[in-house]
PDB file of C-alpha atoms in Angstrom:
ATOM      1  CA  MET K   1      36.784  -6.870   2.786  1.00 46.00           C
ATOM      2  CA  THR K   2      37.345  -7.906  -0.503  1.00 50.00           C
ATOM      3  CA  ASN K   3      36.145 -11.053   0.430  1.00 62.00           C
ATOM      4  CA  CYS K   4      33.108 -10.137   0.850  1.00 93.00           C
ATOM      5  CA  ILE K   5      32.866  -8.227  -2.391  1.00 97.00           C
ATOM      6  CA  HIS K   6      32.137 -10.290  -6.093  1.00 97.00           C
ATOM      7  CA  PRO K   7      35.585  -9.737  -8.393  1.00 97.00           C
ATOM      8  CA  THR K   8      32.567  -8.122 -10.975  1.00 98.00           C
ATOM      9  CA  ALA K   9      31.440  -5.057  -8.865  1.00 98.00           C
ATOM     10  CA  LEU K  10      32.897  -2.066  -9.311  1.00 98.00           C
ATOM     11  CA  VAL K  11      33.182  -0.373  -6.076  1.00 98.00           C
ATOM     12  CA  ASP K  12      33.899   3.445  -5.776  1.00 98.00           C
ATOM     13  CA  ALA K  13      37.753   3.719  -3.774  1.00 97.00           C
ATOM     14  CA  ALA K  14      35.711   6.508  -2.278  1.00 98.00           C
ATOM     15  CA  ALA K  15      32.759   4.839  -1.211  1.00 98.00           C
ATOM     16  CA  ARG K  16      32.621   3.721   2.747  1.00 98.00           C
ATOM     17  CA  ILE K  17      31.403   0.145   2.627  1.00 97.00           C
ATOM     18  CA  ALA K  18      31.911  -1.718   6.232  1.00 97.00           C
ATOM     19  CA  ALA K  19      34.083  -4.160   6.471  1.00 96.00           C
ATOM     20  CA  ASP K  20      31.579  -7.616   6.362  1.00 96.00           C
ATOM     21  CA  VAL K  21      29.013  -5.780   3.791  1.00 98.00           C
ATOM     22  CA  GLU K  22      28.766  -8.716   0.658  1.00 98.00           C
ATOM     23  CA  ILE K  23      27.840  -6.896  -2.284  1.00 98.00           C
ATOM     24  CA  GLY K  24      26.990  -9.121  -5.628  1.00 98.00           C
ATOM     25  CA  ALA K  25      28.397  -9.584  -9.158  1.00 98.00           C
ATOM     26  CA  TYR K  26      28.340  -6.808 -11.602  1.00 98.00           C
ATOM     27  CA  THR K  27      26.818  -4.222  -8.706  1.00 98.00           C
ATOM     28  CA  ILE K  28      27.555  -0.795  -8.886  1.00 98.00           C
ATOM     29  CA  ILE K  29      28.964   1.563  -5.880  1.00 98.00           C
ATOM     30  CA  GLY K  30      29.746   5.412  -6.528  1.00 98.00           C
ATOM     31  CA  PRO K  31      31.780   7.967  -4.797  1.00 98.00           C
ATOM     32  CA  HIS K  32      29.410   9.091  -2.069  1.00 98.00           C
ATOM     33  CA  VAL K  33      28.003   6.370  -0.720  1.00 98.00           C
ATOM     34  CA  GLU K  34      28.211   5.234   2.825  1.00 98.00           C
ATOM     35  CA  ILE K  35      26.473   1.636   3.318  1.00 98.00           C
ATOM     36  CA  GLY K  36      27.055   0.245   7.200  1.00 98.00           C
ATOM     37  CA  ALA K  37      27.924  -3.055   8.516  1.00 97.00           C
ATOM     38  CA  GLY K  38      25.675  -6.615   8.224  1.00 97.00           C
ATOM     39  CA  CYS K  39      23.844  -5.113   4.555  1.00 98.00           C
ATOM     40  CA  VAL K  40      23.847  -7.674   2.138  1.00 98.00           C
ATOM     41  CA  ILE K  41      23.770  -6.118  -1.732  1.00 98.00           C
ATOM     42  CA  GLY K  42      22.880  -8.499  -3.988  1.00 98.00           C
ATOM     43  CA  PRO K  43      23.956  -8.668  -7.786  1.00 98.00           C
ATOM     44  CA  HIS K  44      23.617  -6.327 -10.585  1.00 98.00           C
ATOM     45  CA  VAL K  45      22.688  -2.804  -7.983  1.00 98.00           C
ATOM     46  CA  MET K  46      23.387   0.834  -8.826  1.00 98.00           C
ATOM     47  CA  ILE K  47      23.773   2.616  -5.743  1.00 98.00           C
ATOM     48  CA  THR K  48      25.021   5.983  -6.539  1.00 98.00           C
ATOM     49  CA  GLY K  49      24.298   9.649  -5.467  1.00 98.00           C
ATOM     50  CA  HIS K  50      24.562  11.214  -1.782  1.00 98.00           C
ATOM     51  CA  THR K  51      23.522   7.707  -0.544  1.00 98.00           C
ATOM     52  CA  ARG K  52      23.634   6.709   3.376  1.00 98.00           C
ATOM     53  CA  ILE K  53      22.316   2.875   4.220  1.00 98.00           C
ATOM     54  CA  GLY K  54      22.033   1.632   7.727  1.00 98.00           C
ATOM     55  CA  VAL K  55      22.954  -2.012   9.333  1.00 98.00           C
ATOM     56  CA  ASN K  56      21.575  -5.043   8.441  1.00 98.00           C
ATOM     57  CA  ASN K  57      19.471  -4.219   5.644  1.00 98.00           C
ATOM     58  CA  ARG K  58      19.290  -6.569   2.494  1.00 98.00           C
ATOM     59  CA  ILE K  59      19.230  -5.393  -1.064  1.00 98.00           C
ATOM     60  CA  PHE K  60      18.084  -7.223  -3.880  1.00 98.00           C
ATOM     61  CA  GLN K  61      18.986  -7.610  -7.584  1.00 98.00           C
ATOM     62  CA  PHE K  62      18.725  -4.686 -10.260  1.00 98.00           C
ATOM     63  CA  CYS K  63      17.474  -2.108  -7.591  1.00 98.00           C
ATOM     64  CA  SER K  64      18.708   1.420  -8.271  1.00 98.00           C
ATOM     65  CA  LEU K  65      19.137   3.579  -5.333  1.00 99.00           C
ATOM     66  CA  GLY K  66      20.292   6.927  -4.961  1.00 98.00           C
ATOM     67  CA  GLU K  67      19.435   8.566  -8.569  1.00 98.00           C
ATOM     68  CA  SER K  68      19.046  11.674  -9.403  1.00 98.00           C
ATOM     69  CA  PRO K  69      15.480  12.987  -8.904  1.00 98.00           C
ATOM     70  CA  GLN K  70      12.419  12.236 -11.402  1.00 98.00           C
ATOM     71  CA  ASP K  71      11.760  16.531 -11.182  1.00 97.00           C
ATOM     72  CA  LYS K  72      13.072  18.963 -14.264  1.00 97.00           C
ATOM     73  CA  LYS K  73      14.237  21.212 -11.368  1.00 97.00           C
ATOM     74  CA  TYR K  74      16.787  19.328 -10.533  1.00 97.00           C
ATOM     75  CA  ALA K  75      20.063  21.129 -11.378  1.00 97.00           C
ATOM     76  CA  GLY K  76      22.801  18.506  -9.887  1.00 97.00           C
ATOM     77  CA  GLU K  77      22.819  19.699  -6.588  1.00 97.00           C
ATOM     78  CA  PRO K  78      24.338  17.406  -4.292  1.00 97.00           C
ATOM     79  CA  THR K  79      21.291  16.141  -2.793  1.00 98.00           C
ATOM     80  CA  ARG K  80      20.695  13.169  -0.581  1.00 98.00           C
ATOM     81  CA  LEU K  81      19.036   9.562   0.225  1.00 99.00           C
ATOM     82  CA  GLU K  82      19.318   7.919   3.606  1.00 99.00           C
ATOM     83  CA  ILE K  83      17.895   4.462   4.297  1.00 99.00           C
ATOM     84  CA  GLY K  84      17.839   3.143   7.721  1.00 98.00           C
ATOM     85  CA  ASP K  85      18.265  -0.038   9.519  1.00 99.00           C
ATOM     86  CA  ASN K  86      16.857  -3.466   9.361  1.00 99.00           C
ATOM     87  CA  ASN K  87      14.935  -2.697   5.566  1.00 99.00           C
ATOM     88  CA  THR K  88      14.428  -5.625   3.042  1.00 99.00           C
ATOM     89  CA  ILE K  89      14.467  -4.077  -0.557  1.00 99.00           C
ATOM     90  CA  ARG K  90      13.073  -6.526  -3.223  1.00 98.00           C
ATOM     91  CA  GLU K  91      14.199  -6.369  -6.984  1.00 98.00           C
ATOM     92  CA  PHE K  92      13.841  -3.422  -9.255  1.00 98.00           C
ATOM     93  CA  CYS K  93      12.971  -1.005  -6.622  1.00 99.00           C
ATOM     94  CA  THR K  94      14.091   2.609  -7.390  1.00 98.00           C
ATOM     95  CA  LEU K  95      14.525   5.151  -4.454  1.00 99.00           C
ATOM     96  CA  ASN K  96      15.918   8.604  -5.870  1.00 98.00           C
ATOM     97  CA  THR K  97      17.152  11.530  -3.847  1.00 98.00           C
ATOM     98  CA  GLY K  98      15.657  14.697  -2.591  1.00 98.00           C
ATOM     99  CA  THR K  99      15.512  18.249  -4.467  1.00 98.00           C
ATOM    100  CA  VAL K 100      16.462  21.521  -2.979  1.00 98.00           C
ATOM    101  CA  GLN K 101      12.982  22.821  -3.083  1.00 97.00           C
ATOM    102  CA  ASP K 102      12.053  20.209   0.161  1.00 97.00           C
ATOM    103  CA  ALA K 103      14.543  19.187   2.287  1.00 92.00           C
ATOM    104  CA  GLY K 104      17.079  18.104  -0.073  1.00 98.00           C
ATOM    105  CA  VAL K 105      16.706  14.501   1.170  1.00 98.00           C
ATOM    106  CA  THR K 106      14.446  11.620   0.461  1.00 98.00           C
ATOM    107  CA  ARG K 107      14.312   9.232   3.255  1.00 98.00           C
ATOM    108  CA  VAL K 108      13.456   5.691   4.378  1.00 99.00           C
ATOM    109  CA  GLY K 109      13.525   4.932   8.569  1.00 98.00           C
ATOM    110  CA  ASN K 110      13.995   1.332  10.030  1.00 99.00           C
ATOM    111  CA  ASP K 111      12.766  -2.414   9.446  1.00 98.00           C
ATOM    112  CA  ASN K 112      10.308  -1.522   6.181  1.00 99.00           C
ATOM    113  CA  TRP K 113       9.354  -4.656   3.945  1.00 98.00           C
ATOM    114  CA  ILE K 114       9.603  -3.121   0.734  1.00 99.00           C
ATOM    115  CA  MET K 115       8.794  -5.649  -2.432  1.00 98.00           C
ATOM    116  CA  ALA K 116       9.687  -5.714  -6.047  1.00 98.00           C
ATOM    117  CA  TYR K 117       9.164  -2.943  -8.361  1.00 98.00           C
ATOM    118  CA  VAL K 118       8.529  -0.576  -5.526  1.00 99.00           C
ATOM    119  CA  HIS K 119       8.961   3.581  -6.226  1.00 99.00           C
ATOM    120  CA  ILE K 120      10.248   6.019  -3.885  1.00 99.00           C
ATOM    121  CA  ALA K 121      10.076   9.242  -5.598  1.00 98.00           C
ATOM    122  CA  HIS K 122      12.510  11.870  -4.672  1.00 98.00           C
ATOM    123  CA  ASP K 123      12.101  13.873  -0.993  1.00 98.00           C
ATOM    124  CA  CYS K 124       9.543  10.819   0.128  1.00 98.00           C
ATOM    125  CA  GLN K 125       9.444  10.575   4.227  1.00 98.00           C
ATOM    126  CA  VAL K 126       8.925   6.770   5.013  1.00 99.00           C
ATOM    127  CA  GLY K 127       8.641   5.848   8.423  1.00 98.00           C
ATOM    128  CA  ASN K 128       8.933   2.612   9.999  1.00 98.00           C
ATOM    129  CA  HIS K 129       7.861  -0.454  10.458  1.00 98.00           C
ATOM    130  CA  THR K 130       5.846  -0.569   6.812  1.00 98.00           C
ATOM    131  CA  ILE K 131       5.299  -2.741   4.067  1.00 98.00           C
ATOM    132  CA  PHE K 132       5.452  -1.538   0.076  1.00 99.00           C
ATOM    133  CA  ALA K 133       3.464  -4.757  -1.720  1.00 98.00           C
ATOM    134  CA  ASN K 134       4.267  -5.137  -5.406  1.00 98.00           C
ATOM    135  CA  ASN K 135       4.666  -2.239  -7.460  1.00 98.00           C
ATOM    136  CA  ALA K 136       3.546   0.687  -5.434  1.00 98.00           C
ATOM    137  CA  GLN K 137       4.393   3.408  -6.283  1.00 98.00           C
ATOM    138  CA  LEU K 138       5.048   6.645  -4.253  1.00 98.00           C
ATOM    139  CA  ALA K 139       5.531  10.133  -6.070  1.00 98.00           C
ATOM    140  CA  GLY K 140       7.235  12.836  -4.931  1.00 98.00           C
ATOM    141  CA  HIS K 141       7.416  14.682  -1.382  1.00 98.00           C
ATOM    142  CA  VAL K 142       4.977  11.693   0.119  1.00 98.00           C
ATOM    143  CA  HIS K 143       4.840  11.126   4.202  1.00 98.00           C
ATOM    144  CA  ILE K 144       4.108   7.979   5.502  1.00 98.00           C
ATOM    145  CA  GLY K 145       3.802   7.355   8.764  1.00 98.00           C
ATOM    146  CA  ASP K 146       4.959   4.638  11.023  1.00 98.00           C
ATOM    147  CA  HIS K 147       3.012   0.879  10.245  1.00 98.00           C
ATOM    148  CA  ALA K 148       1.388   2.044   6.812  1.00 98.00           C
ATOM    149  CA  ILE K 149       0.746  -1.194   4.722  1.00 98.00           C
ATOM    150  CA  LEU K 150       0.239   0.084   1.125  1.00 98.00           C
ATOM    151  CA  GLY K 151      -1.704  -2.855  -0.918  1.00 98.00           C
ATOM    152  CA  GLY K 152       0.162  -3.548  -4.649  1.00 98.00           C
ATOM    153  CA  TYR K 153      -0.145  -1.260  -7.508  1.00 98.00           C
ATOM    154  CA  THR K 154      -1.164   1.624  -4.948  1.00 98.00           C
ATOM    155  CA  GLY K 155      -0.522   4.794  -6.867  1.00 98.00           C
ATOM    156  CA  VAL K 156      -0.059   7.839  -4.036  1.00 98.00           C
ATOM    157  CA  HIS K 157       0.271  11.535  -5.867  1.00 98.00           C
ATOM    158  CA  GLN K 158       2.795  13.766  -4.986  1.00 98.00           C
ATOM    159  CA  PHE K 159       2.650  15.756  -1.474  1.00 98.00           C
ATOM    160  CA  CYS K 160      -0.129  13.148   0.049  1.00 98.00           C
ATOM    161  CA  ARG K 161      -0.047  12.137   3.751  1.00 98.00           C
ATOM    162  CA  ILE K 162      -0.323   8.658   5.141  1.00 98.00           C
ATOM    163  CA  GLY K 163      -0.602   8.075   8.550  1.00 98.00           C
ATOM    164  CA  ALA K 164       0.427   5.884  10.734  1.00 98.00           C
ATOM    165  CA  HIS K 165      -1.345   2.133  10.508  1.00 98.00           C
ATOM    166  CA  VAL K 166      -3.411   2.924   7.361  1.00 98.00           C
ATOM    167  CA  ILE K 167      -3.456  -0.272   5.057  1.00 98.00           C
ATOM    168  CA  THR K 168      -4.844   0.122   1.430  1.00 98.00           C
ATOM    169  CA  GLY K 169      -6.396  -1.932  -0.570  1.00 98.00           C
ATOM    170  CA  ILE K 170      -4.924  -3.169  -4.257  1.00 98.00           C
ATOM    171  CA  GLY K 171      -4.989  -0.487  -6.550  1.00 98.00           C
ATOM    172  CA  THR K 172      -5.366   1.958  -4.496  1.00 98.00           C
ATOM    173  CA  HIS K 173      -5.285   5.412  -5.788  1.00 98.00           C
ATOM    174  CA  VAL K 174      -4.400   7.857  -3.154  1.00 98.00           C
ATOM    175  CA  LEU K 175      -5.135  11.607  -4.369  1.00 98.00           C
ATOM    176  CA  LYS K 176      -5.619  13.119  -0.765  1.00 98.00           C
ATOM    177  CA  ASP K 177      -4.545  12.709   2.712  1.00 98.00           C
ATOM    178  CA  VAL K 178      -5.220   9.143   4.472  1.00 98.00           C
ATOM    179  CA  PRO K 179      -5.762   9.828   8.583  1.00 98.00           C
ATOM    180  CA  PRO K 180      -4.152   7.402  10.650  1.00 98.00           C
ATOM    181  CA  TYR K 181      -5.696   3.786  11.391  1.00 98.00           C
ATOM    182  CA  ILE K 182      -7.695   3.926   8.214  1.00 98.00           C
ATOM    183  CA  THR K 183      -8.788   1.555   5.615  1.00 98.00           C
ATOM    184  CA  ALA K 184      -8.312   2.713   2.604  1.00 98.00           C
ATOM    185  CA  SER K 185      -9.750   1.642  -0.766  1.00 98.00           C
ATOM    186  CA  GLY K 186     -10.675   2.361  -4.371  1.00 98.00           C
ATOM    187  CA  SER K 187      -9.643   4.677  -7.212  1.00 97.00           C
ATOM    188  CA  PRO K 188      -9.746   7.089  -5.789  1.00 98.00           C
ATOM    189  CA  ALA K 189      -9.593   6.142  -2.087  1.00 98.00           C
ATOM    190  CA  LYS K 190     -12.634   6.217  -0.056  1.00 98.00           C
ATOM    191  CA  PRO K 191     -12.200   5.695   3.829  1.00 98.00           C
ATOM    192  CA  TYR K 192     -13.619   1.664   4.989  1.00 98.00           C
ATOM    193  CA  GLY K 193     -13.213   1.889   8.614  1.00 98.00           C
ATOM    194  CA  ILE K 194     -10.302   1.435  10.913  1.00 98.00           C
ATOM    195  CA  ASN K 195      -7.545  -0.904  10.295  1.00 98.00           C
ATOM    196  CA  THR K 196      -9.018  -3.067  12.905  1.00 98.00           C
ATOM    197  CA  GLU K 197      -7.317  -6.358  12.347  1.00 97.00           C
ATOM    198  CA  GLY K 198      -3.748  -4.546  11.965  1.00 98.00           C
ATOM    199  CA  LEU K 199      -4.051  -2.373  15.379  1.00 98.00           C
ATOM    200  CA  LYS K 200      -5.016  -5.322  17.250  1.00 98.00           C
ATOM    201  CA  ARG K 201      -1.913  -7.618  15.833  1.00 97.00           C
ATOM    202  CA  ARG K 202       0.116  -4.523  17.673  1.00 97.00           C
ATOM    203  CA  GLY K 203      -1.137  -4.788  20.503  1.00 97.00           C
ATOM    204  CA  PHE K 204      -4.204  -1.855  20.475  1.00 98.00           C
ATOM    205  CA  SER K 205      -6.530  -2.940  23.464  1.00 98.00           C
ATOM    206  CA  ALA K 206     -10.799  -2.777  23.001  1.00 98.00           C
ATOM    207  CA  GLU K 207     -11.081   0.351  24.510  1.00 98.00           C
ATOM    208  CA  ALA K 208      -8.917   1.423  22.413  1.00 98.00           C
ATOM    209  CA  LEU K 209     -10.632   0.082  19.399  1.00 98.00           C
ATOM    210  CA  ALA K 210     -13.834   1.371  20.533  1.00 98.00           C
ATOM    211  CA  GLY K 211     -12.910   4.755  21.014  1.00 98.00           C
ATOM    212  CA  LEU K 212     -11.013   5.082  17.419  1.00 98.00           C
ATOM    213  CA  LYS K 213     -14.231   3.797  16.494  1.00 98.00           C
ATOM    214  CA  ARG K 214     -16.101   6.481  17.382  1.00 98.00           C
ATOM    215  CA  ALA K 215     -13.061   9.000  16.178  1.00 98.00           C
ATOM    216  CA  TYR K 216     -13.836   7.451  12.508  1.00 98.00           C
ATOM    217  CA  ARG K 217     -17.658   8.377  12.806  1.00 98.00           C
ATOM    218  CA  THR K 218     -16.677  11.543  13.964  1.00 98.00           C
ATOM    219  CA  VAL K 219     -14.374  12.586  11.008  1.00 98.00           C
ATOM    220  CA  PHE K 220     -16.508  10.679   8.348  1.00 97.00           C
ATOM    221  CA  ARG K 221     -19.439   9.652   9.343  1.00 96.00           C
ATOM    222  CA  THR K 222     -21.107  12.778  11.022  1.00 95.00           C
ATOM    223  CA  GLY K 223     -20.563  15.026   7.649  1.00 94.00           C
ATOM    224  CA  ASP K 224     -18.894  17.627   9.963  1.00 95.00           C
ATOM    225  CA  THR K 225     -15.929  20.033   8.308  1.00 96.00           C
ATOM    226  CA  VAL K 226     -12.241  19.083   9.511  1.00 96.00           C
ATOM    227  CA  GLU K 227     -12.744  21.946  12.125  1.00 96.00           C
ATOM    228  CA  GLN K 228     -15.778  20.631  13.283  1.00 97.00           C
ATOM    229  CA  ALA K 229     -14.495  17.189  14.254  1.00 97.00           C
ATOM    230  CA  LEU K 230     -11.052  18.488  15.536  1.00 98.00           C
ATOM    231  CA  THR K 231     -13.101  20.144  17.950  1.00 97.00           C
ATOM    232  CA  ALA K 232     -14.939  16.990  18.900  1.00 98.00           C
ATOM    233  CA  LEU K 233     -12.091  14.722  18.660  1.00 98.00           C
ATOM    234  CA  ARG K 234     -10.226  17.375  21.577  1.00 98.00           C
ATOM    235  CA  GLU K 235     -13.158  16.319  23.906  1.00 97.00           C
ATOM    236  CA  GLN K 236     -12.340  12.406  23.132  1.00 98.00           C
ATOM    237  CA  VAL K 237      -8.942  12.709  23.468  1.00 97.00           C
ATOM    238  CA  ALA K 238      -9.005  12.396  27.498  1.00 96.00           C
ATOM    239  CA  GLU K 239     -11.044   9.106  27.387  1.00 97.00           C
ATOM    240  CA  CYS K 240      -9.193   8.103  24.248  1.00 98.00           C
ATOM    241  CA  PRO K 241      -5.286   8.785  24.200  1.00 98.00           C
ATOM    242  CA  ASP K 242      -4.789   7.338  20.919  1.00 98.00           C
ATOM    243  CA  VAL K 243      -7.094   9.849  19.212  1.00 98.00           C
ATOM    244  CA  GLN K 244      -4.296  12.107  19.487  1.00 98.00           C
ATOM    245  CA  PRO K 245      -2.609  11.437  16.478  1.00 98.00           C
ATOM    246  CA  LEU K 246      -5.304  11.714  14.516  1.00 98.00           C
ATOM    247  CA  ILE K 247      -6.223  15.288  16.058  1.00 98.00           C
ATOM    248  CA  ASP K 248      -1.898  15.872  15.207  1.00 98.00           C
ATOM    249  CA  PHE K 249      -2.593  15.179  11.674  1.00 98.00           C
ATOM    250  CA  LEU K 250      -5.551  16.626  10.877  1.00 98.00           C
ATOM    251  CA  ALA K 251      -4.302  19.835  12.103  1.00 97.00           C
ATOM    252  CA  VAL K 252      -2.000  19.883   9.647  1.00 95.00           C
ATOM    253  CA  ALA K 253      -3.041  21.518   6.247  1.00 87.00           C
ATOM    254  CA  GLY K 254      -2.220  19.513   3.338  1.00 90.00           C
ATOM    255  CA  ARG K 255      -3.823  18.557   0.487  1.00 93.00           C
ATOM    256  CA  GLY K 256      -7.580  17.485   2.037  1.00 96.00           C
ATOM    257  CA  ILE K 257      -8.498  13.863   3.336  1.00 98.00           C
ATOM    258  CA  ILE K 258     -10.513  11.635   1.253  1.00 98.00           C
ATOM    259  CA  ARG K 259     -13.756  11.239   2.245  1.00 95.00           C
TER     260      ARG K 259
END
C-alpha cells in the first residue's frame, strides 16, 4: 500500500484504505475515513470526518470532503458523508457531512460527474448519473434525482428538490422544486418544456416523449392547481407509464414547484 501513497501525504493509521488506492502529495486523510478499491486521490486533498468513499472514484486536487457542515447548529456530532462508486470529483469541490437535524448523512450516489468548484452542503442527497457543471452550488437538505444536469453557476436553495432528468441553464437560481423531466432556467428558475434531448439520449421512445409533453402541459400550461393536475396525470399514466415519477414527485409536499 505504501507504494501508492506519496511520501508527503498524511494518512491516519486508523483510516481504512484499500491496498490499490493512489494518494497524491500533501493530501491529508483523517482517522474515520474509508476509501474503496481503485480510487485515485489527487494532491492537496483533505478528506476528513466520518467519510466513506466507494470504489473507482477519481478525486482531483484541492478538494475538501467530509468537513463539518456549514450550519451554526452543528455541535460536533459524528455525522457522515457517503460517496458511492465511479464518481469523478474535479478541482476545489467541497462536500460536507450531514446534521442531526436531518438524516445525519450527506450522500452522493454512483457515476456522477462533478466539475470544479461545486459545493454540496450538509444533508444533500444526490442520485446517480448526474452532471454538475462548474460552480454549481447546493445549499443544505437539497435532493437531486438521477440523470439531472445542473448548468454552470446553478444555485439551489435549501430544502429544494430537483427531479430526475432535469436540466438547468447556466446561472439558474432554483428557489422552488423542479419536477422530473423539466428544462429550467432563469432567476428565479422557470420551466421551459421537457428535457427532450436528454430523454432521447437515454432511450425514451417517441411515444413516451409525447406523453411527457402532454403531462408538462397539464402541470404548467392549464392554470390548474397541483392537486387538479395530479388528478389529470393519474388518468394519463395508463397511456404513458413514465408519467408516474412526475406524479410521485408532485404528491410530496415541498417548497412548491417552479411555474
